[in-house]
Amino acid sequence: MKTPGPKSNRQSSRKAPAARRRGTPGPSGGESNLRPTSGSGPAPSRVPIIFVVDDDPGLLILIESVLSAENWKVAYVSSGAEALAWLQTNSADLLLLDLKLSDIEGREFVRALADGGRSVPFIVITGQGDERVAVEMMQRGALDYL
């Protein structure tokens, strides 16, 4: 997957790309105290990467815009398959995961990550609330359910 250039080089189309990344991920490991680069206090040695997986192109663009404006590094893809492939060669400090992807459910995605020996802190995002699913995802390690 290609890494785009600066924002000004982006296509004017509002379709979500297969993958976007701002910056280069650093080594994974240890706990991250996720902070953007602006604000008070010492800056972290690298800016943590937030990886967004959602099949809604408009929501991907919105999340990327908001987080980038706050100086976070953001990578995103629009399918579970792309996300699993991206995570094989990249590291993320936090995953924002849509529960209902077009190619895989969030529960299956989390299971596939665990089966592959990968562990990424994640927050489930969904437009469809279901208390049973929220409880299940929290039991599977979700930091939150939005």
CSV table of N, CA and C in Angstrom, one decimal:
chain,number,residue,atom,x,y,z
A,1,MET,N,0.8,-1.2,0.0
A,1,MET,CA,0.0,0.0,0.0
A,1,MET,C,0.9,1.2,0.0
A,2,LYS,N,0.5,2.2,-0.8
A,2,LYS,CA,1.3,3.4,-0.9
A,2,LYS,C,1.0,4.4,0.2
A,3,THR,N,2.0,5.2,0.5
A,3,THR,CA,1.8,6.3,1.5
A,3,THR,C,1.7,7.6,0.7
A,4,PRO,N,0.7,8.3,0.9
A,4,PRO,CA,0.5,9.6,0.1
A,4,PRO,C,1.5,10.6,0.5
A,5,GLY,N,1.6,11.6,-0.3
A,5,GLY,CA,2.4,12.8,0.0
A,5,GLY,C,1.7,13.7,0.9
A,6,PRO,N,2.1,15.0,0.9
A,6,PRO,CA,1.4,16.0,1.8
A,6,PRO,C,-0.1,16.1,1.4
A,7,LYS,N,-0.8,16.7,2.3
A,7,LYS,CA,-2.3,16.8,2.1
A,7,LYS,C,-2.6,17.5,0.8
A,8,SER,N,-1.8,18.5,0.4
A,8,SER,CA,-2.1,19.2,-0.9
A,8,SER,C,-2.1,18.3,-2.1
A,9,ASN,N,-1.4,17.2,-2.0
A,9,ASN,CA,-1.4,16.3,-3.2
A,9,ASN,C,-2.5,15.3,-3.2
A,10,ARG,N,-3.4,15.3,-2.3
A,10,ARG,CA,-4.5,14.4,-2.2
A,10,ARG,C,-5.5,14.6,-3.4
A,11,GLN,N,-6.1,13.6,-3.8
A,11,GLN,CA,-7.1,13.7,-4.9
A,11,GLN,C,-8.3,14.5,-4.3
A,12,SER,N,-9.0,15.2,-5.2
A,12,SER,CA,-10.2,16.0,-4.7
A,12,SER,C,-11.4,15.1,-4.5
A,13,SER,N,-11.3,13.9,-4.9
A,13,SER,CA,-12.4,12.9,-4.8
A,13,SER,C,-12.6,12.7,-3.3
A,14,ARG,N,-13.9,12.5,-2.9
A,14,ARG,CA,-14.2,12.2,-1.5
A,14,ARG,C,-14.2,10.7,-1.2
A,15,LYS,N,-13.9,9.9,-2.2
A,15,LYS,CA,-13.8,8.5,-1.9
A,15,LYS,C,-12.7,8.1,-1.0
A,16,ALA,N,-12.9,7.2,-0.1
A,16,ALA,CA,-11.8,6.8,0.8
A,16,ALA,C,-10.8,6.0,0.1
A,17,PRO,N,-9.5,6.3,0.3
A,17,PRO,CA,-8.5,5.5,-0.4
A,17,PRO,C,-8.3,4.1,0.3
A,18,ALA,N,-7.6,3.2,-0.4
A,18,ALA,CA,-7.4,1.9,0.2
A,18,ALA,C,-6.6,2.1,1.5
A,19,ALA,N,-5.6,3.0,1.5
A,19,ALA,CA,-4.9,3.2,2.8
A,19,ALA,C,-4.3,4.6,2.7
A,20,ARG,N,-4.3,5.2,3.9
A,20,ARG,CA,-3.6,6.5,4.0
A,20,ARG,C,-2.8,6.5,5.3
A,21,ARG,N,-1.7,7.1,5.2
A,21,ARG,CA,-0.9,7.2,6.4
A,21,ARG,C,-0.2,8.5,6.5
A,22,ARG,N,-0.2,9.1,7.6
A,22,ARG,CA,0.5,10.4,7.8
A,22,ARG,C,1.7,10.1,8.7
A,23,GLY,N,2.9,10.2,8.1
A,23,GLY,CA,4.1,9.9,8.9
A,23,GLY,C,4.5,8.4,8.8
A,24,THR,N,5.5,8.0,9.5
A,24,THR,CA,6.0,6.7,9.5
A,24,THR,C,5.9,6.1,10.9
A,25,PRO,N,5.3,4.8,11.0
A,25,PRO,CA,5.2,4.3,12.3
A,25,PRO,C,6.5,3.9,12.9
A,26,GLY,N,6.6,4.0,14.2
A,26,GLY,CA,7.8,3.6,14.9
A,26,GLY,C,7.7,2.2,15.4
A,27,PRO,N,8.6,1.7,16.1
A,27,PRO,CA,8.6,0.4,16.6
A,27,PRO,C,7.4,0.2,17.6
A,28,SER,N,6.8,-0.9,17.6
A,28,SER,CA,5.8,-1.2,18.5
A,28,SER,C,6.4,-1.8,19.8
A,29,GLY,N,5.7,-1.7,20.9
A,29,GLY,CA,6.2,-2.2,22.1
A,29,GLY,C,6.0,-1.2,23.2
A,30,GLY,N,5.8,-1.7,24.4
A,30,GLY,CA,5.6,-0.9,25.6
A,30,GLY,C,4.3,-0.2,25.5
A,31,GLU,N,3.9,0.4,26.6
A,31,GLU,CA,2.7,1.1,26.6
A,31,GLU,C,2.8,2.5,26.1
A,32,SER,N,1.9,3.0,25.4
A,32,SER,CA,1.9,4.3,24.8
A,32,SER,C,1.0,5.2,25.7
A,33,ASN,N,1.4,6.4,25.9
A,33,ASN,CA,0.4,7.3,26.6
A,33,ASN,C,-0.1,8.3,25.5
A,34,LEU,N,-0.8,7.8,24.6
A,34,LEU,CA,-1.3,8.5,23.4
A,34,LEU,C,-1.5,10.0,23.6
A,35,ARG,N,-0.6,10.8,23.0
A,35,ARG,CA,-0.8,12.3,23.1
A,35,ARG,C,-0.5,12.9,21.7
A,36,PRO,N,-1.2,13.9,21.3
A,36,PRO,CA,-0.8,14.6,20.1
A,36,PRO,C,0.5,15.4,20.4
A,37,THR,N,1.1,15.9,19.3
A,37,THR,CA,2.4,16.6,19.4
A,37,THR,C,2.2,18.0,20.0
A,38,SER,N,1.0,18.6,19.9
A,38,SER,CA,0.8,19.9,20.5
A,38,SER,C,0.4,19.8,21.9
A,39,GLY,N,0.4,20.9,22.7
A,39,GLY,CA,0.0,20.9,24.0
A,39,GLY,C,1.2,21.1,25.0
A,40,SER,N,0.9,21.0,26.2
A,40,SER,CA,2.0,21.2,27.2
A,40,SER,C,2.7,19.9,27.5
A,41,GLY,N,3.8,20.1,28.2
A,41,GLY,CA,4.6,18.9,28.6
A,41,GLY,C,5.5,18.5,27.5
A,42,PRO,N,6.5,17.6,27.8
A,42,PRO,CA,7.4,17.1,26.8
A,42,PRO,C,6.7,16.3,25.7
A,43,ALA,N,7.2,16.4,24.5
A,43,ALA,CA,6.6,15.7,23.4
A,43,ALA,C,7.2,14.3,23.5
A,44,PRO,N,6.4,13.3,23.1
A,44,PRO,CA,6.9,11.9,23.0
A,44,PRO,C,7.9,11.8,22.0
A,45,SER,N,8.8,10.7,22.1
A,45,SER,CA,9.8,10.6,21.1
A,45,SER,C,9.3,10.3,19.7
A,46,ARG,N,8.1,9.9,19.6
A,46,ARG,CA,7.4,9.8,18.3
A,46,ARG,C,5.9,10.0,18.5
A,47,VAL,N,5.3,10.4,17.5
A,47,VAL,CA,3.8,10.6,17.6
A,47,VAL,C,3.1,9.3,17.4
A,48,PRO,N,2.3,8.9,18.3
A,48,PRO,CA,1.6,7.6,18.2
A,48,PRO,C,0.7,7.6,16.9
A,49,ILE,N,0.5,6.4,16.4
A,49,ILE,CA,-0.4,6.3,15.2
A,49,ILE,C,-1.7,5.7,15.6
A,50,ILE,N,-2.8,6.4,15.1
A,50,ILE,CA,-4.1,6.0,15.3
A,50,ILE,C,-4.5,5.4,13.9
A,51,PHE,N,-4.9,4.1,14.0
A,51,PHE,CA,-5.3,3.4,12.8
A,51,PHE,C,-6.9,3.2,12.7
A,52,VAL,N,-7.5,3.8,11.7
A,52,VAL,CA,-8.9,3.8,11.6
A,52,VAL,C,-9.4,2.8,10.5
A,53,VAL,N,-10.3,1.9,10.9
A,53,VAL,CA,-10.8,0.9,10.0
A,53,VAL,C,-12.4,1.1,9.9
A,54,ASP,N,-12.8,1.6,8.8
A,54,ASP,CA,-14.3,1.9,8.6
A,54,ASP,C,-14.6,1.9,7.2
A,55,ASP,N,-15.7,1.3,6.8
A,55,ASP,CA,-16.1,1.3,5.4
A,55,ASP,C,-16.9,2.5,4.9
A,56,ASP,N,-17.1,3.4,5.8
A,56,ASP,CA,-17.9,4.7,5.4
A,56,ASP,C,-16.8,5.7,5.0
A,57,PRO,N,-16.7,6.0,3.7
A,57,PRO,CA,-15.7,7.0,3.2
A,57,PRO,C,-15.8,8.3,3.9
A,58,GLY,N,-17.0,8.8,4.0
A,58,GLY,CA,-17.2,10.1,4.6
A,58,GLY,C,-16.7,10.2,6.1
A,59,LEU,N,-17.0,9.1,6.8
A,59,LEU,CA,-16.6,9.0,8.2
A,59,LEU,C,-15.0,8.9,8.3
A,60,LEU,N,-14.4,8.2,7.4
A,60,LEU,CA,-13.0,8.1,7.4
A,60,LEU,C,-12.3,9.4,7.2
A,61,ILE,N,-12.9,10.2,6.2
A,61,ILE,CA,-12.3,11.5,5.9
A,61,ILE,C,-12.5,12.4,7.1
A,62,LEU,N,-13.7,12.4,7.7
A,62,LEU,CA,-13.9,13.2,8.9
A,62,LEU,C,-13.0,12.9,10.0
A,63,ILE,N,-12.9,11.6,10.4
A,63,ILE,CA,-12.0,11.2,11.5
A,63,ILE,C,-10.6,11.6,11.2
A,64,GLU,N,-10.1,11.3,10.0
A,64,GLU,CA,-8.7,11.7,9.6
A,64,GLU,C,-8.5,13.2,9.7
A,65,SER,N,-9.4,14.0,9.2
A,65,SER,CA,-9.3,15.4,9.3
A,65,SER,C,-9.2,16.0,10.7
A,66,VAL,N,-10.1,15.5,11.5
A,66,VAL,CA,-10.1,15.9,12.9
A,66,VAL,C,-8.9,15.5,13.7
A,67,LEU,N,-8.5,14.3,13.5
A,67,LEU,CA,-7.3,13.8,14.3
A,67,LEU,C,-6.0,14.5,13.7
A,68,SER,N,-5.9,14.6,12.4
A,68,SER,CA,-4.7,15.3,11.8
A,68,SER,C,-4.6,16.7,12.2
A,69,ALA,N,-5.8,17.4,12.3
A,69,ALA,CA,-5.8,18.8,12.8
A,69,ALA,C,-5.2,19.0,14.2
A,70,GLU,N,-5.3,17.9,14.9
A,70,GLU,CA,-4.8,17.9,16.3
A,70,GLU,C,-3.4,17.3,16.4
A,71,ASN,N,-2.7,17.1,15.2
A,71,ASN,CA,-1.4,16.7,15.1
A,71,ASN,C,-1.1,15.2,15.4
A,72,TRP,N,-2.2,14.4,15.3
A,72,TRP,CA,-2.0,13.0,15.4
A,72,TRP,C,-1.6,12.4,14.1
A,73,LYS,N,-0.9,11.3,14.1
A,73,LYS,CA,-0.6,10.5,12.9
A,73,LYS,C,-1.7,9.6,12.7
A,74,VAL,N,-2.3,9.5,11.5
A,74,VAL,CA,-3.5,8.7,11.2
A,74,VAL,C,-3.2,7.9,10.0
A,75,ALA,N,-3.6,6.6,10.1
A,75,ALA,CA,-3.6,5.7,8.9
A,75,ALA,C,-5.0,5.2,8.9
A,76,TYR,N,-5.5,4.9,7.7
A,76,TYR,CA,-6.9,4.3,7.6
A,76,TYR,C,-7.1,3.5,6.4
A,77,VAL,N,-7.9,2.5,6.5
A,77,VAL,CA,-8.3,1.7,5.4
A,77,VAL,C,-9.9,1.5,5.5
A,78,SER,N,-10.4,0.9,4.4
A,78,SER,CA,-11.9,0.8,4.4
A,78,SER,C,-12.4,-0.6,4.4
A,79,SER,N,-11.5,-1.6,4.7
A,79,SER,CA,-12.0,-3.0,4.8
A,79,SER,C,-11.1,-3.7,5.9
A,80,GLY,N,-11.7,-4.8,6.3
A,80,GLY,CA,-11.0,-5.7,7.3
A,80,GLY,C,-9.8,-6.3,6.7
A,81,ALA,N,-9.9,-6.8,5.4
A,81,ALA,CA,-8.8,-7.4,4.7
A,81,ALA,C,-7.6,-6.5,4.6
A,82,GLU,N,-7.9,-5.2,4.2
A,82,GLU,CA,-6.8,-4.2,4.1
A,82,GLU,C,-6.2,-3.9,5.4
A,83,ALA,N,-7.0,-3.9,6.5
A,83,ALA,CA,-6.5,-3.6,7.8
A,83,ALA,C,-5.6,-4.7,8.3
A,84,LEU,N,-6.0,-6.0,8.1
A,84,LEU,CA,-5.1,-7.1,8.5
A,84,LEU,C,-3.8,-7.1,7.8
A,85,ALA,N,-3.9,-6.8,6.5
A,85,ALA,CA,-2.7,-6.7,5.6
A,85,ALA,C,-1.8,-5.6,6.1
A,86,TRP,N,-2.4,-4.4,6.4
A,86,TRP,CA,-1.6,-3.2,6.9
A,86,TRP,C,-0.9,-3.6,8.2
A,87,LEU,N,-1.6,-4.2,9.1
A,87,LEU,CA,-1.0,-4.5,10.4
A,87,LEU,C,0.0,-5.6,10.4
A,88,GLN,N,0.2,-6.3,9.3
A,88,GLN,CA,1.3,-7.3,9.1
A,88,GLN,C,2.6,-6.6,9.0
A,89,THR,N,2.6,-5.4,8.4
A,89,THR,CA,3.9,-4.7,8.1
A,89,THR,C,4.0,-3.3,8.9
A,90,ASN,N,3.0,-2.9,9.6
A,90,ASN,CA,3.0,-1.7,10.3
A,90,ASN,C,2.5,-1.8,11.7
A,91,SER,N,2.8,-0.8,12.5
A,91,SER,CA,2.3,-0.8,13.9
A,91,SER,C,1.4,0.3,14.1
A,92,ALA,N,0.4,0.1,15.0
A,92,ALA,CA,-0.5,1.1,15.4
A,92,ALA,C,-0.6,1.2,16.9
A,93,ASP,N,-0.8,2.4,17.5
A,93,ASP,CA,-0.9,2.5,18.9
A,93,ASP,C,-2.3,2.4,19.4
A,94,LEU,N,-3.2,2.7,18.5
A,94,LEU,CA,-4.7,2.6,18.8
A,94,LEU,C,-5.4,2.3,17.5
A,95,LEU,N,-6.4,1.5,17.6
A,95,LEU,CA,-7.2,1.1,16.5
A,95,LEU,C,-8.7,1.6,16.8
A,96,LEU,N,-9.2,2.3,15.8
A,96,LEU,CA,-10.6,2.7,15.9
A,96,LEU,C,-11.3,1.8,14.9
A,97,LEU,N,-12.1,0.9,15.3
A,97,LEU,CA,-12.7,-0.2,14.5
A,97,LEU,C,-14.2,-0.1,14.4
A,98,ASP,N,-14.6,-0.1,13.1
A,98,ASP,CA,-16.1,-0.1,12.9
A,98,ASP,C,-16.5,-1.6,13.1
A,99,LEU,N,-17.6,-1.7,13.8
A,99,LEU,CA,-18.1,-3.0,14.1
A,99,LEU,C,-18.7,-3.8,12.9
A,100,LYS,N,-19.2,-3.0,12.0
A,100,LYS,CA,-19.9,-3.6,10.8
A,100,LYS,C,-19.1,-3.2,9.5
A,101,LEU,N,-18.1,-4.0,9.2
A,101,LEU,CA,-17.4,-3.7,7.9
A,101,LEU,C,-18.0,-4.5,6.8
A,102,SER,N,-17.8,-4.1,5.6
A,102,SER,CA,-18.4,-4.8,4.4
A,102,SER,C,-17.9,-6.2,4.2
A,103,ASP,N,-16.7,-6.5,4.7
A,103,ASP,CA,-16.1,-7.8,4.4
A,103,ASP,C,-15.9,-8.6,5.7
A,104,ILE,N,-16.0,-8.1,6.8
A,104,ILE,CA,-15.8,-8.8,8.1
A,104,ILE,C,-16.5,-8.1,9.2
A,105,GLU,N,-17.0,-8.8,10.2
A,105,GLU,CA,-17.5,-8.1,11.4
A,105,GLU,C,-16.4,-7.8,12.3
A,106,GLY,N,-16.6,-6.8,13.1
A,106,GLY,CA,-15.6,-6.4,14.1
A,106,GLY,C,-15.1,-7.5,15.0
A,107,ARG,N,-16.1,-8.3,15.4
A,107,ARG,CA,-15.8,-9.5,16.3
A,107,ARG,C,-14.8,-10.4,15.6
A,108,GLU,N,-15.1,-10.7,14.4
A,108,GLU,CA,-14.2,-11.6,13.6
A,108,GLU,C,-12.8,-11.0,13.4
A,109,PHE,N,-12.8,-9.7,13.1
A,109,PHE,CA,-11.6,-9.0,12.9
A,109,PHE,C,-10.7,-9.1,14.2
A,110,VAL,N,-11.3,-8.9,15.4
A,110,VAL,CA,-10.5,-8.9,16.6
A,110,VAL,C,-10.0,-10.4,16.8
A,111,ARG,N,-10.8,-11.3,16.5
A,111,ARG,CA,-10.4,-12.7,16.6
A,111,ARG,C,-9.2,-13.0,15.7
A,112,ALA,N,-9.3,-12.5,14.4
A,112,ALA,CA,-8.2,-12.8,13.5
A,112,ALA,C,-6.9,-12.1,13.9
A,113,LEU,N,-7.0,-10.9,14.5
A,113,LEU,CA,-5.8,-10.3,15.1
A,113,LEU,C,-5.2,-11.2,16.2
A,114,ALA,N,-6.0,-11.6,17.1
A,114,ALA,CA,-5.5,-12.5,18.2
A,114,ALA,C,-5.0,-13.8,17.7
A,115,ASP,N,-5.6,-14.4,16.7
A,115,ASP,CA,-5.1,-15.6,16.1
A,115,ASP,C,-3.8,-15.4,15.4
A,116,GLY,N,-3.6,-14.2,14.9
A,116,GLY,CA,-2.3,-13.9,14.2
A,116,GLY,C,-1.2,-13.4,15.2
A,117,GLY,N,-1.5,-13.4,16.5
A,117,GLY,CA,-0.6,-13.0,17.5
A,117,GLY,C,-0.4,-11.5,17.6
A,118,ARG,N,-1.3,-10.8,17.1
A,118,ARG,CA,-1.3,-9.3,17.1
A,118,ARG,C,-2.2,-8.8,18.2
A,119,SER,N,-1.7,-7.7,18.9
A,119,SER,CA,-2.5,-7.1,19.9
A,119,SER,C,-2.4,-5.6,19.8
A,120,VAL,N,-3.5,-5.0,19.6
A,120,VAL,CA,-3.5,-3.5,19.4
A,120,VAL,C,-4.7,-3.0,20.2
A,121,PRO,N,-4.4,-2.0,21.1
A,121,PRO,CA,-5.6,-1.4,21.9
A,121,PRO,C,-6.6,-0.9,20.9
A,122,PHE,N,-7.9,-1.2,21.1
A,122,PHE,CA,-8.9,-0.8,20.2
A,122,PHE,C,-10.1,-0.2,20.8
A,123,ILE,N,-10.8,0.7,20.1
A,123,ILE,CA,-12.1,1.2,20.4
A,123,ILE,C,-13.0,0.9,19.3
A,124,VAL,N,-14.2,0.3,19.7
A,124,VAL,CA,-15.2,0.0,18.7
A,124,VAL,C,-16.1,1.2,18.4
A,125,ILE,N,-16.2,1.5,17.1
A,125,ILE,CA,-17.2,2.6,16.7
A,125,ILE,C,-18.3,2.0,15.8
A,126,THR,N,-19.5,2.3,16.1
A,126,THR,CA,-20.6,1.8,15.3
A,126,THR,C,-21.8,2.7,15.4
A,127,GLY,N,-22.6,2.7,14.4
A,127,GLY,CA,-23.8,3.4,14.3
A,127,GLY,C,-25.0,2.6,14.8
A,128,GLN,N,-24.8,1.4,15.2
A,128,GLN,CA,-25.8,0.5,15.6
A,128,GLN,C,-25.5,0.0,17.0
A,129,GLY,N,-26.2,0.5,18.0
A,129,GLY,CA,-26.0,0.1,19.4
A,129,GLY,C,-26.6,-1.3,19.7
A,130,ASP,N,-25.9,-2.1,20.3
A,130,ASP,CA,-26.4,-3.4,20.8
A,130,ASP,C,-25.6,-3.7,22.1
A,131,GLU,N,-26.3,-3.7,23.2
A,131,GLU,CA,-25.7,-3.9,24.5
A,131,GLU,C,-24.9,-5.2,24.6
A,132,ARG,N,-25.5,-6.3,24.1
A,132,ARG,CA,-24.8,-7.6,24.2
A,132,ARG,C,-23.5,-7.5,23.4
A,133,VAL,N,-23.5,-6.9,22.2
A,133,VAL,CA,-22.2,-6.8,21.5
A,133,VAL,C,-21.2,-5.9,22.2
A,134,ALA,N,-21.7,-4.8,22.7
A,134,ALA,CA,-20.8,-3.9,23.5
A,134,ALA,C,-20.1,-4.7,24.6
A,135,VAL,N,-20.9,-5.4,25.4
A,135,VAL,CA,-20.3,-6.2,26.5
A,135,VAL,C,-19.3,-7.2,25.9
A,136,GLU,N,-19.7,-7.9,24.9
A,136,GLU,CA,-18.8,-8.9,24.3
A,136,GLU,C,-17.4,-8.3,23.8
A,137,MET,N,-17.5,-7.1,23.1
A,137,MET,CA,-16.3,-6.5,22.7
A,137,MET,C,-15.5,-6.0,23.8
A,138,MET,N,-16.1,-5.5,24.9
A,138,MET,CA,-15.3,-5.0,26.1
A,138,MET,C,-14.6,-6.3,26.7
A,139,GLN,N,-15.3,-7.4,26.7
A,139,GLN,CA,-14.7,-8.6,27.2
A,139,GLN,C,-13.5,-9.1,26.3
A,140,ARG,N,-13.6,-8.8,25.1
A,140,ARG,CA,-12.5,-9.1,24.1
A,140,ARG,C,-11.4,-8.1,24.2
A,141,GLY,N,-11.5,-7.1,25.0
A,141,GLY,CA,-10.4,-6.2,25.1
A,141,GLY,C,-10.6,-4.7,24.7
A,142,ALA,N,-11.8,-4.4,24.2
A,142,ALA,CA,-12.0,-3.1,23.7
A,142,ALA,C,-11.9,-2.1,24.8
A,143,LEU,N,-11.2,-1.0,24.6
A,143,LEU,CA,-11.1,0.1,25.6
A,143,LEU,C,-12.4,0.8,25.8
A,144,ASP,N,-13.2,0.9,24.7
A,144,ASP,CA,-14.5,1.6,24.8
A,144,ASP,C,-15.3,1.2,23.6
A,145,TYR,N,-16.6,1.6,23.6
A,145,TYR,CA,-17.6,1.2,22.6
A,145,TYR,C,-18.4,2.5,22.3
A,146,LEU,N,-18.2,3.0,21.1
A,146,LEU,CA,-18.9,4.3,20.8
A,146,LEU,C,-19.9,4.1,19.7
